[in-house]
GROMACS .gro file of C-alpha atoms in nm:
model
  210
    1UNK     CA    1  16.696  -1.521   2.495
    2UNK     CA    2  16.868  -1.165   2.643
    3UNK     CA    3  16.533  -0.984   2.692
    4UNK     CA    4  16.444  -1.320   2.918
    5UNK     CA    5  16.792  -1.323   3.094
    6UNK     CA    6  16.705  -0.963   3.173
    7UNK     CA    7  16.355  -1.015   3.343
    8UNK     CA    8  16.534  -1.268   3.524
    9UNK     CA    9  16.449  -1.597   3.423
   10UNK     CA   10  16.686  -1.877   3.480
   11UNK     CA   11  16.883  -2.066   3.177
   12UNK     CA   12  16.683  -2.412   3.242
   13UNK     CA   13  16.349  -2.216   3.202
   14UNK     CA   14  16.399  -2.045   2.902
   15UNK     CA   15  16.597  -2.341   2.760
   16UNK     CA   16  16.253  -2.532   2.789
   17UNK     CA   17  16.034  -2.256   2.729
   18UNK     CA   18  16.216  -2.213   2.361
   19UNK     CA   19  16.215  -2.558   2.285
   20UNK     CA   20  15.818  -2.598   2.355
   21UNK     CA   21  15.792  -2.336   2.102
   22UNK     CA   22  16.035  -2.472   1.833
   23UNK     CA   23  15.849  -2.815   1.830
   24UNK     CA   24  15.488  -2.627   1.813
   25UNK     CA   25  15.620  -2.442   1.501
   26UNK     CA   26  15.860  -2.676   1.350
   27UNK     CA   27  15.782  -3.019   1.119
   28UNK     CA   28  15.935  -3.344   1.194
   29UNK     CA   29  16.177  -3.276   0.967
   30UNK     CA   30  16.327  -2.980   1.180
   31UNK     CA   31  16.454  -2.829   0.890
   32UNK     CA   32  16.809  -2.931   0.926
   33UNK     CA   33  16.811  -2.703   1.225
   34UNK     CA   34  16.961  -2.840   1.559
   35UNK     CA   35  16.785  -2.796   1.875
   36UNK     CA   36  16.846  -2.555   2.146
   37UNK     CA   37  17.065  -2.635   2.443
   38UNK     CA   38  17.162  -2.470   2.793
   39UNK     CA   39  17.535  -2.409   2.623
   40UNK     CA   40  17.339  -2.122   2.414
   41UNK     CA   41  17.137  -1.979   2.660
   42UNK     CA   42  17.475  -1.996   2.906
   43UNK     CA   43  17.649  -1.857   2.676
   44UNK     CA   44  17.441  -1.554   2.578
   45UNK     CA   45  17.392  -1.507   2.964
   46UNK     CA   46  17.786  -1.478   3.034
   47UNK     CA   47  17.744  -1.204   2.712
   48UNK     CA   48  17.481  -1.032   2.871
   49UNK     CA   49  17.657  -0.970   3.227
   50UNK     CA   50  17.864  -0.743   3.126
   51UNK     CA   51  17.567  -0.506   3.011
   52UNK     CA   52  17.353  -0.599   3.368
   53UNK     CA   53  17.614  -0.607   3.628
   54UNK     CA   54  17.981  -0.695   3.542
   55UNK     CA   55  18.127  -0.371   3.404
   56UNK     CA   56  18.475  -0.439   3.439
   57UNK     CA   57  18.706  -0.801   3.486
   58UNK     CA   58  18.834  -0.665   3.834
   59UNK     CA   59  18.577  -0.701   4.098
   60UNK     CA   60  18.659  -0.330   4.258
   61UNK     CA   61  18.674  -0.145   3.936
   62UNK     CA   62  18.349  -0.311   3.831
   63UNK     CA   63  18.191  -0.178   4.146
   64UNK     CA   64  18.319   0.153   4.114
   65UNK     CA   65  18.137   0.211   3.769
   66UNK     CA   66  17.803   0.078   3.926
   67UNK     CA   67  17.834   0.293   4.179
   68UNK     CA   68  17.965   0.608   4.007
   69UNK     CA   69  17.845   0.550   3.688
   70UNK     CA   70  17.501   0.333   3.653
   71UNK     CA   71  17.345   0.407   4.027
   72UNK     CA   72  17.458   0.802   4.059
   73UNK     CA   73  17.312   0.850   3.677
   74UNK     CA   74  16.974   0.748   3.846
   75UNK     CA   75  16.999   1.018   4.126
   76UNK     CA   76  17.122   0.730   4.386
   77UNK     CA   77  17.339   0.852   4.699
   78UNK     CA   78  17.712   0.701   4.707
   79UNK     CA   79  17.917   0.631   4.992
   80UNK     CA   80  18.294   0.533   4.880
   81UNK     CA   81  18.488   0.436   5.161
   82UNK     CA   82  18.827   0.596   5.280
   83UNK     CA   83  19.010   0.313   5.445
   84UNK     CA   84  19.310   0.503   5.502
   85UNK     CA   85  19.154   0.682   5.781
   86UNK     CA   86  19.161   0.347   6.006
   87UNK     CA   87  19.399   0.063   5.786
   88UNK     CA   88  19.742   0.069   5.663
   89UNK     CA   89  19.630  -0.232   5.464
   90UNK     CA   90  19.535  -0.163   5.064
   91UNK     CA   91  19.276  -0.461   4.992
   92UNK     CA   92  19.021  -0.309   5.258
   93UNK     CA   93  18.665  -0.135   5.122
   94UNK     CA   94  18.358   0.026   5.207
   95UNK     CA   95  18.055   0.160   4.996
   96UNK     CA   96  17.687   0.203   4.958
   97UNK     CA   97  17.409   0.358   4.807
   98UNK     CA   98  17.102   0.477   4.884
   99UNK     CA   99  16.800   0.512   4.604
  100UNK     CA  100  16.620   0.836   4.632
  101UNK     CA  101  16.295   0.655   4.748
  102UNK     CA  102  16.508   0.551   5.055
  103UNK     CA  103  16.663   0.839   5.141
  104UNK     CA  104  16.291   1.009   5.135
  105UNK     CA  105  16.213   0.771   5.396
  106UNK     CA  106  16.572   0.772   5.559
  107UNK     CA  107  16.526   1.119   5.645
  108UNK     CA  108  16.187   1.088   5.852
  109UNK     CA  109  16.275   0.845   6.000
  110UNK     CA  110  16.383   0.867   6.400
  111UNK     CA  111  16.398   0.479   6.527
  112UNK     CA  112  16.634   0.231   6.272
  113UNK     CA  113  16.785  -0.086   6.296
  114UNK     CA  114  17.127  -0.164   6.189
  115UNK     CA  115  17.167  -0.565   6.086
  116UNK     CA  116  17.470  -0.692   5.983
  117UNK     CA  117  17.472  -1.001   5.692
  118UNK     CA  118  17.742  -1.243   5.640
  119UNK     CA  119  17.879  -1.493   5.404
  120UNK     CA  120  17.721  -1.287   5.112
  121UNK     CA  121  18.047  -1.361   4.885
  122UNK     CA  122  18.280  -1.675   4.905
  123UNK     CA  123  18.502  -1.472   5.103
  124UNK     CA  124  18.444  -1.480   5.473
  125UNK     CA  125  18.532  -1.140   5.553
  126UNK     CA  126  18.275  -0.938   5.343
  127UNK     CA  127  17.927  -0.808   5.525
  128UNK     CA  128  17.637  -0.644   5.423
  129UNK     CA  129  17.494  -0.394   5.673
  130UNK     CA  130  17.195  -0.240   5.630
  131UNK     CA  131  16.960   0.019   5.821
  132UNK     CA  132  16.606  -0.113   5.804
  133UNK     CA  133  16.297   0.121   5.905
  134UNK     CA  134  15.964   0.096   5.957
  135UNK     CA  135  15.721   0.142   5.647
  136UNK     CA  136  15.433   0.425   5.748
  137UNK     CA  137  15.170   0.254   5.488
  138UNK     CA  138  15.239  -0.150   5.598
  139UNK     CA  139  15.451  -0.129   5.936
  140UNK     CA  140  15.657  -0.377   5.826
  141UNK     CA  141  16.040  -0.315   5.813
  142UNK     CA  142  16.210  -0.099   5.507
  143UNK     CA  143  16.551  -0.139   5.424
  144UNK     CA  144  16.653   0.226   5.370
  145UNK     CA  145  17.074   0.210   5.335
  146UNK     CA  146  17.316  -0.070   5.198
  147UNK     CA  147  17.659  -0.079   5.307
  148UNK     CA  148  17.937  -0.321   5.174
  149UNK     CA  149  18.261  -0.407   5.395
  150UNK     CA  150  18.547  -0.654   5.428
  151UNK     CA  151  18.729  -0.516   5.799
  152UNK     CA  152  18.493  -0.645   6.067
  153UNK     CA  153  18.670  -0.299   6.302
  154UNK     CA  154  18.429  -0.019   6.437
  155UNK     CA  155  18.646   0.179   6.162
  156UNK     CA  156  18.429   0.136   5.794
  157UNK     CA  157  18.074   0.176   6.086
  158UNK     CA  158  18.163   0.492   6.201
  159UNK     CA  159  18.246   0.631   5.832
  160UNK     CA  160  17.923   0.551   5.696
  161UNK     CA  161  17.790   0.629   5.978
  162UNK     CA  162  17.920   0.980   5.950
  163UNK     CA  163  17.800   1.021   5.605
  164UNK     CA  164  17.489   0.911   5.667
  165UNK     CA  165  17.447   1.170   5.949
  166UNK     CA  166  17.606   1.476   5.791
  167UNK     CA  167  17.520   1.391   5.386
  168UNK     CA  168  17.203   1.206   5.431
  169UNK     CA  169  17.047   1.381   5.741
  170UNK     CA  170  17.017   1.077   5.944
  171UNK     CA  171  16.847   1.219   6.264
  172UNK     CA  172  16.741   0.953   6.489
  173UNK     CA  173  16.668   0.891   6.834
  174UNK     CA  174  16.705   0.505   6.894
  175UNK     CA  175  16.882   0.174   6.704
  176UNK     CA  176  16.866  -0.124   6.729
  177UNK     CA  177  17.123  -0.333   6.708
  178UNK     CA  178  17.258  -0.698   6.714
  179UNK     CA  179  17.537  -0.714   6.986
  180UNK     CA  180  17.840  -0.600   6.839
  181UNK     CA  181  18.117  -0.401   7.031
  182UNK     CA  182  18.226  -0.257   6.711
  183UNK     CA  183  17.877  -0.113   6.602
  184UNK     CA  184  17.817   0.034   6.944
  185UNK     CA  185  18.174   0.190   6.947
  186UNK     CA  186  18.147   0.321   6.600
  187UNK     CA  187  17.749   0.465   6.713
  188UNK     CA  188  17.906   0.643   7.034
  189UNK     CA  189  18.155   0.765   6.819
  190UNK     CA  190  17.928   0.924   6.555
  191UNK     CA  191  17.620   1.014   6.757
  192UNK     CA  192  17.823   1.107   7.114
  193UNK     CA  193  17.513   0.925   7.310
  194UNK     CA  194  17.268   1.175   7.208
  195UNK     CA  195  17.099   0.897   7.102
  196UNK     CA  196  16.940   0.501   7.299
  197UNK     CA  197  17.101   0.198   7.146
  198UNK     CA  198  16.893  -0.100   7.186
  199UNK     CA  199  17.142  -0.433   7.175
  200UNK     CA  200  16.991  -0.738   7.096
  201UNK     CA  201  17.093  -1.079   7.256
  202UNK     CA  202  16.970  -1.371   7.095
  203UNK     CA  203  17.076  -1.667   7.345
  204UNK     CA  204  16.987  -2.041   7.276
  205UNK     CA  205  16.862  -2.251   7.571
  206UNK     CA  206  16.649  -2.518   7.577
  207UNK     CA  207  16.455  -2.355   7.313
  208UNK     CA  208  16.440  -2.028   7.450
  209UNK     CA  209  16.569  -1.684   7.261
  210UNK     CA  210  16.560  -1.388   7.447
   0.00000   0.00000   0.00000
């Protein structure tokens, strides 16, 4: 059951998959054994998440140990946030990571796209960003750089952005970007217009999007 949780296989399909096998192996008798249920695969599932991805019962400190512990063992780049360069407030966070696959490609790079992602947790206030490139083999986009925030300010943007610049030798010439005050604030700020920001406007009319 754990080395199918870990390839990723979902409780209802290994719950079915075992059972096929127990009634090709088994007599009608079933040997006094009960049969398998989703309660045991569940249950070895909520055992296993603490090897796979929940290291700690506090959301933060589990992160923190991904990040500085299981990702940075395997050569990944780590950005950790300092909110107290732009909050006062103490439940406000930024991080990412880079693997070092993307940061071979990061670094050639010289055209990116910055895309923000919402509603990836149940709270409203957390966004994904990510810098997406262009693949040299397929020419299809590469996502390059995660990073993880809850203040929606130019603030956490131009930090990573920073980093990425000065730690990851981000040295572009254009981005593209959804149309967001804070990103462009936060890309002035880092970059000091020595570089073209392209803002896209997506606007729905009778069909159209420009």
């Amino acid at each position: 059951i754990r080395e199918q949780l870990r390839d990723g296989r979902n409780c209802h399909e290994i719950r079915m998959a075992l059972l096929r096998q127990f009634e090709s192996v088994t007599d009608n008798s079933n040997n006094g054994q009960r049969k398998l249920t989703y309660n045991d695969v569940y249950n070895q599932l909520k055992q296993l998440k603490y090897d796979l991805f929940q290291f700690d019962d506090d959301d933060m400190r589990s992160v923190q140990i991904w990040l500085n512990e299981r990702l940075r063992s395997d050569n990944y780049t780590i950005f950790n946030g300092d909110p107290s360069r732009y909050t006062t407030h103490n439940n406000i966070y930024s991080f990412g990571f880079l693997s070092p696959t993307q940061l071979h490609f990061f670094q050639q790079a010289r055209s990116v796209c910055m895309d923000a992602t919402y509603n990836i947790t149940t709270n409203v206030n957390d966004i994904m960003y990510t810098i997406v490139t262009r693949d040299p083999s397929t020419g299809t986009g590469y996502p390059n750089a995660y990073m993880f925030m809850n203040n929606h300010s130019a603030g956490p943007l131009k930090e990573w952005l920073a980093f990425l610049r000065d730690q990851c030798g981000l040295m572009i010439e254009q981005m593209t970007i959804d149309c967001s005050i804070a990103e462009v604030n936060a890309i002035d700020a880092v970059f000091q217009q020595h570089l073209s920001i392209i803002v896209l406007s997506m606007l729905f009319d009778h069909g159209t999007v420009i």
